[in-house]
Amino acid sequence: MAMADMRPPIESGCPDGFQYMHPTMRRNFGLWKYHTDPRPGVLCHVAKSGEKIFTVKAGTQRILDVFTLRKLTKIGDEYADGFIRFTIRSNIEFYVTEEAKVEPLIKALEDEGFVVGGTKNSVTTLSHTQGWLHCDIPGTDASGVVKSMMDELIDEFKNWNMPNRVHMTTSCCQINCGGQGDIAINVQHTKPPKIDHTQVANVCERPSVVARCPVAAIRPAMVDGQPSLEVDEKKCICCGACFPPCPPMMINDAEHSKLAVWIGGNHSNARGKPTFQKLVASGIPNNPPRWPEAGAIVKQILKCYKEDARDWERVGEWVERIGWPRFFELTGLPFTKYHIDNWRGARASLNASTHIRF
Amino acid sequence: MAAKKIYETPMLDVLEEGPWPSFISGIKALRDNHENQFINDVTSSLLGQLEHSYETRKGYWKGGTVSVFGYGGGIIPRFSEVADAFPESKEFHTLRVQPTPGNYYTTDMLNQLADSWEKYGSGLQTFHGQTGNIMFIGTTTENTQTFFDEINEYGWDLGGAGPCVRTAMSCVGAARCEMSCTNEHAAQRWLVNNFTDDVHRPALPYKFKFKISGCPNDCQNAIERSDFAVIGTWRDDMKVNQKEFMEYVKTKGRQYIIDNVITRCPTQALALGDDDTIQVDNRNCVRCMHCINVMPKALGVGDDKGVTILIGGKRTLKIGDLMGTVVVPFRKLDTREDYEEMVELAEEIIDFWAENGLEHERCGEMIERIGLVNFLEGIDVEVDPNMVNNTRQSSYVRMDGWDDEAVKWFERKAEA
């Protein structure tokens, strides 16, 4: 097609949300008074005007096919008021103003296989990335990990059994697109990249790849008479940062790309300041299609948290109160030299006191 | 219709079992039951490739360069490295489309988007990707243009991909939350729509993200995940309904209130009176939200609302995870001028970073490299003790400008 025939885009950017908003929300925008939690998966917000709106939250498979999407919109038309939104963890929310509609809506969702829950002190849907389905650099799948975990944790999604909310995440490489979670299941590579020297000069901008390495372990080199790159394997931290700009730096390995579990990431400012997640377990096999080893560790951590944490303590706050030695004692996980941080600022994570629990 | 070729998928089939909704069943439904032959074939091939990934524990997509006419980004190109074995999904590009602030839709609009997508794409989509976009997953280079042309006509635009201003995100916000202290919709659209050129034509050192949360619960993960985090807050006294508070004491018991509210305040700003009322030391309240979260009927945010702005949050690559840092402790966000000033601050920051950031260096990494003070001087923002957890611990610094700086501080205090 000639350039002249091409349609110029309308650069409308981010669209106005008010046009898709429930009229009760539009009327009471910024004028809500309080909310209650009538049952798991349901919120009731009351406005200063006295108007109410009920939210029914459901978990889905996130990678939605149009049939499933239409099932959801059909339920939204027949049992709710035709307005919905998605949470940042890809749960779907339906809205009704009449309390009598809540139970039929829940039934309609459950009859179609969706799972109502994910509010308050439950384990909500793992936030996740694309994995083998669509990413160009993944060490594992994402949707399959989430499906496997949520099959195991479905009762924790549907009930309020936890001391506080549990946000879980998964990431298919160490860039960690899944973000911070109370519990995170992330790929951890354990071997330096294998380099396809026949391809580097063709597909990589070598100075960019050198610059990308966090520990300056990559340098240009001639290999077999061809311009390529070499890795100082003693310095290499196996992070995989060189792989996205240079696919011949093959970091993904069927055996040596493992999973690691991190805990205590928390984005809220409630009580303490936001926190980053900390390593608790690694060396876990990347074992599709069900990743049972990772699932067992997650369930063990959740079991200990559920039994031992106080109300309102997030996973990280719980460990801060009971201390790391007790965490490893309760969970039965090994504490290794790899748990001791050596990245920039690491000394701040060391115990410079006599605060020791006996 | 049915796919021309069906691949065996024993490992994926396992993911059809169990109570949680299965994405594999969804993809198979497209393969077996959709009336569009392209969808049958492309999803069949996709399942074949995904099974191959499960068997070999490797990914087989590579990037490339695809965009729509007039833009340089917004598409995630995917070409299969195993197209010989799975030819129907050899091109499987994703379009990133910007949702509304807070991700609101009518069912009619979702149906309309589904109608367009099943004409031109695989029939698979996600609400939403981690950057916040609607992800329309899987189509050919040619159909990225036709699909975009169609949905662009009814109000949808592409998001960012690559080194550019990215799609922004907001929490549920003032539309349905009593904790909200700002108009997240206005904040998001003022900010990101000022930079549409920088969204569509990647030319920055690396990505730049805006995220907005209506209150310090930060349901949007703005501090951890965005270069420019806008968090609603308030500076007058929090609201207390003593009658409702006493009701909580009556139903939950004093022990519960002491253990879960009073002693959990990070600055010990709460006290339980002998008469079962609550006293709040508002001067020492840090707006953490905990007590309000526990008893939303009794306690609430104040009236003098505004926002705190934190700069430089990001994920791991390259120097490790960074939280945003307070750059604006409080500002009002009510009038047109308030929004314009916030947009000007964003422009200052992006301009300074575009000038001074290294290739592939996030704004927060640049701040780490050059120091917060150099950054603040670059964007013409004065220092404030709210920006630090604690003051300097190291004496190894040249401080011969002290007297002038002290004078500036007292002058600013006098003006305030």
mmCIF file of N, CA, C and O in Angstrom, chain A residues 205 207-209 211-212 245, chain B residues 163 204-206 318 353 356-362 365 369:
data_model
loop_
_atom_site.group_PDB
_atom_site.id
_atom_site.type_symbol
_atom_site.label_atom_id
_atom_site.label_comp_id
_atom_site.label_asym_id
_atom_site.label_seq_id
_atom_site.Cartn_x
_atom_site.Cartn_y
_atom_site.Cartn_z
ATOM 1 N N GLU A 205 24.167 -5.508 18.868
ATOM 2 C CA GLU A 205 24.959 -4.295 18.910
ATOM 3 C C GLU A 205 25.890 -4.473 20.116
ATOM 4 O O GLU A 205 25.480 -4.289 21.261
ATOM 5 N N PRO A 207 28.442 -3.065 21.779
ATOM 6 C CA PRO A 207 28.643 -2.138 22.912
ATOM 7 C C PRO A 207 27.423 -2.040 23.833
ATOM 8 O O PRO A 207 27.566 -1.913 25.047
ATOM 9 N N SER A 208 26.221 -2.146 23.265
ATOM 10 C CA SER A 208 25.018 -2.101 24.106
ATOM 11 C C SER A 208 24.947 -3.305 25.025
ATOM 12 O O SER A 208 24.503 -3.202 26.162
ATOM 13 N N VAL A 209 25.367 -4.438 24.506
ATOM 14 C CA VAL A 209 25.327 -5.661 25.315
ATOM 15 C C VAL A 209 26.347 -5.558 26.445
ATOM 16 O O VAL A 209 26.057 -5.888 27.597
ATOM 17 N N ALA A 211 27.373 -2.849 27.788
ATOM 18 C CA ALA A 211 26.873 -1.846 28.741
ATOM 19 C C ALA A 211 25.737 -2.389 29.597
ATOM 20 O O ALA A 211 25.505 -1.922 30.708
ATOM 21 N N ARG A 212 25.021 -3.362 29.082
ATOM 22 C CA ARG A 212 23.847 -3.871 29.790
ATOM 23 C C ARG A 212 24.209 -4.704 31.010
ATOM 24 O O ARG A 212 23.430 -4.856 31.934
ATOM 25 N N PRO A 245 18.866 -7.965 24.673
ATOM 26 C CA PRO A 245 19.430 -7.231 23.533
ATOM 27 C C PRO A 245 20.257 -8.117 22.610
ATOM 28 O O PRO A 245 20.633 -7.673 21.536
ATOM 29 N N PRO B 163 11.700 2.242 24.647
ATOM 30 C CA PRO B 163 12.169 3.360 25.485
ATOM 31 C C PRO B 163 11.314 4.605 25.290
ATOM 32 O O PRO B 163 11.638 5.499 24.511
ATOM 33 N N LEU B 204 13.416 7.964 24.273
ATOM 34 C CA LEU B 204 13.944 8.309 25.590
ATOM 35 C C LEU B 204 15.053 7.321 25.959
ATOM 36 O O LEU B 204 15.261 6.328 25.261
ATOM 37 N N PRO B 205 15.778 7.576 27.070
ATOM 38 C CA PRO B 205 16.814 6.596 27.448
ATOM 39 C C PRO B 205 16.243 5.194 27.666
ATOM 40 O O PRO B 205 16.871 4.200 27.327
ATOM 41 N N TYR B 206 15.051 5.134 28.271
ATOM 42 C CA TYR B 206 14.437 3.836 28.560
ATOM 43 C C TYR B 206 12.981 4.131 28.888
ATOM 44 O O TYR B 206 12.474 5.216 28.641
ATOM 45 N N LYS B 318 18.646 -2.398 35.827
ATOM 46 C CA LYS B 318 19.898 -3.106 35.834
ATOM 47 C C LYS B 318 20.555 -3.093 37.211
ATOM 48 O O LYS B 318 21.308 -4.008 37.537
ATOM 49 N N TRP B 353 16.034 13.965 32.467
ATOM 50 C CA TRP B 353 16.472 12.568 32.342
ATOM 51 C C TRP B 353 16.860 12.251 30.892
ATOM 52 O O TRP B 353 17.854 11.564 30.633
ATOM 53 N N ASN B 356 20.286 13.628 30.507
ATOM 54 C CA ASN B 356 21.360 13.137 31.376
ATOM 55 C C ASN B 356 21.373 11.637 31.606
ATOM 56 O O ASN B 356 22.376 11.112 32.099
ATOM 57 N N GLY B 357 20.277 10.965 31.300
ATOM 58 C CA GLY B 357 20.243 9.524 31.507
ATOM 59 C C GLY B 357 21.103 8.819 30.478
ATOM 60 O O GLY B 357 21.208 9.255 29.325
ATOM 61 N N LEU B 358 21.723 7.723 30.894
ATOM 62 C CA LEU B 358 22.475 6.909 29.955
ATOM 63 C C LEU B 358 21.504 6.021 29.192
ATOM 64 O O LEU B 358 20.356 5.850 29.600
ATOM 65 N N GLU B 359 21.983 5.437 28.114
ATOM 66 C CA GLU B 359 21.136 4.527 27.364
ATOM 67 C C GLU B 359 20.674 3.389 28.285
ATOM 68 O O GLU B 359 21.480 2.823 29.029
ATOM 69 N N HIS B 360 19.383 3.109 28.255
ATOM 70 C CA HIS B 360 18.819 2.012 29.030
ATOM 71 C C HIS B 360 18.898 2.256 30.537
ATOM 72 O O HIS B 360 18.910 1.326 31.329
ATOM 73 N N GLU B 361 18.968 3.522 30.936
ATOM 74 C CA GLU B 361 19.034 3.851 32.359
ATOM 75 C C GLU B 361 17.710 4.470 32.782
ATOM 76 O O GLU B 361 17.283 5.480 32.227
ATOM 77 N N ARG B 362 17.059 3.839 33.760
ATOM 78 C CA ARG B 362 15.797 4.392 34.266
ATOM 79 C C ARG B 362 16.073 5.662 35.059
ATOM 80 O O ARG B 362 17.179 5.870 35.561
ATOM 81 N N GLU B 365 17.603 5.131 38.395
ATOM 82 C CA GLU B 365 19.020 4.732 38.333
ATOM 83 C C GLU B 365 19.908 5.944 38.091
ATOM 84 O O GLU B 365 21.007 6.042 38.630
ATOM 85 N N ARG B 369 22.838 7.382 40.448
ATOM 86 C CA ARG B 369 24.194 7.647 39.932
ATOM 87 C C ARG B 369 24.658 9.070 40.236
ATOM 88 O O ARG B 369 25.807 9.285 40.633
#
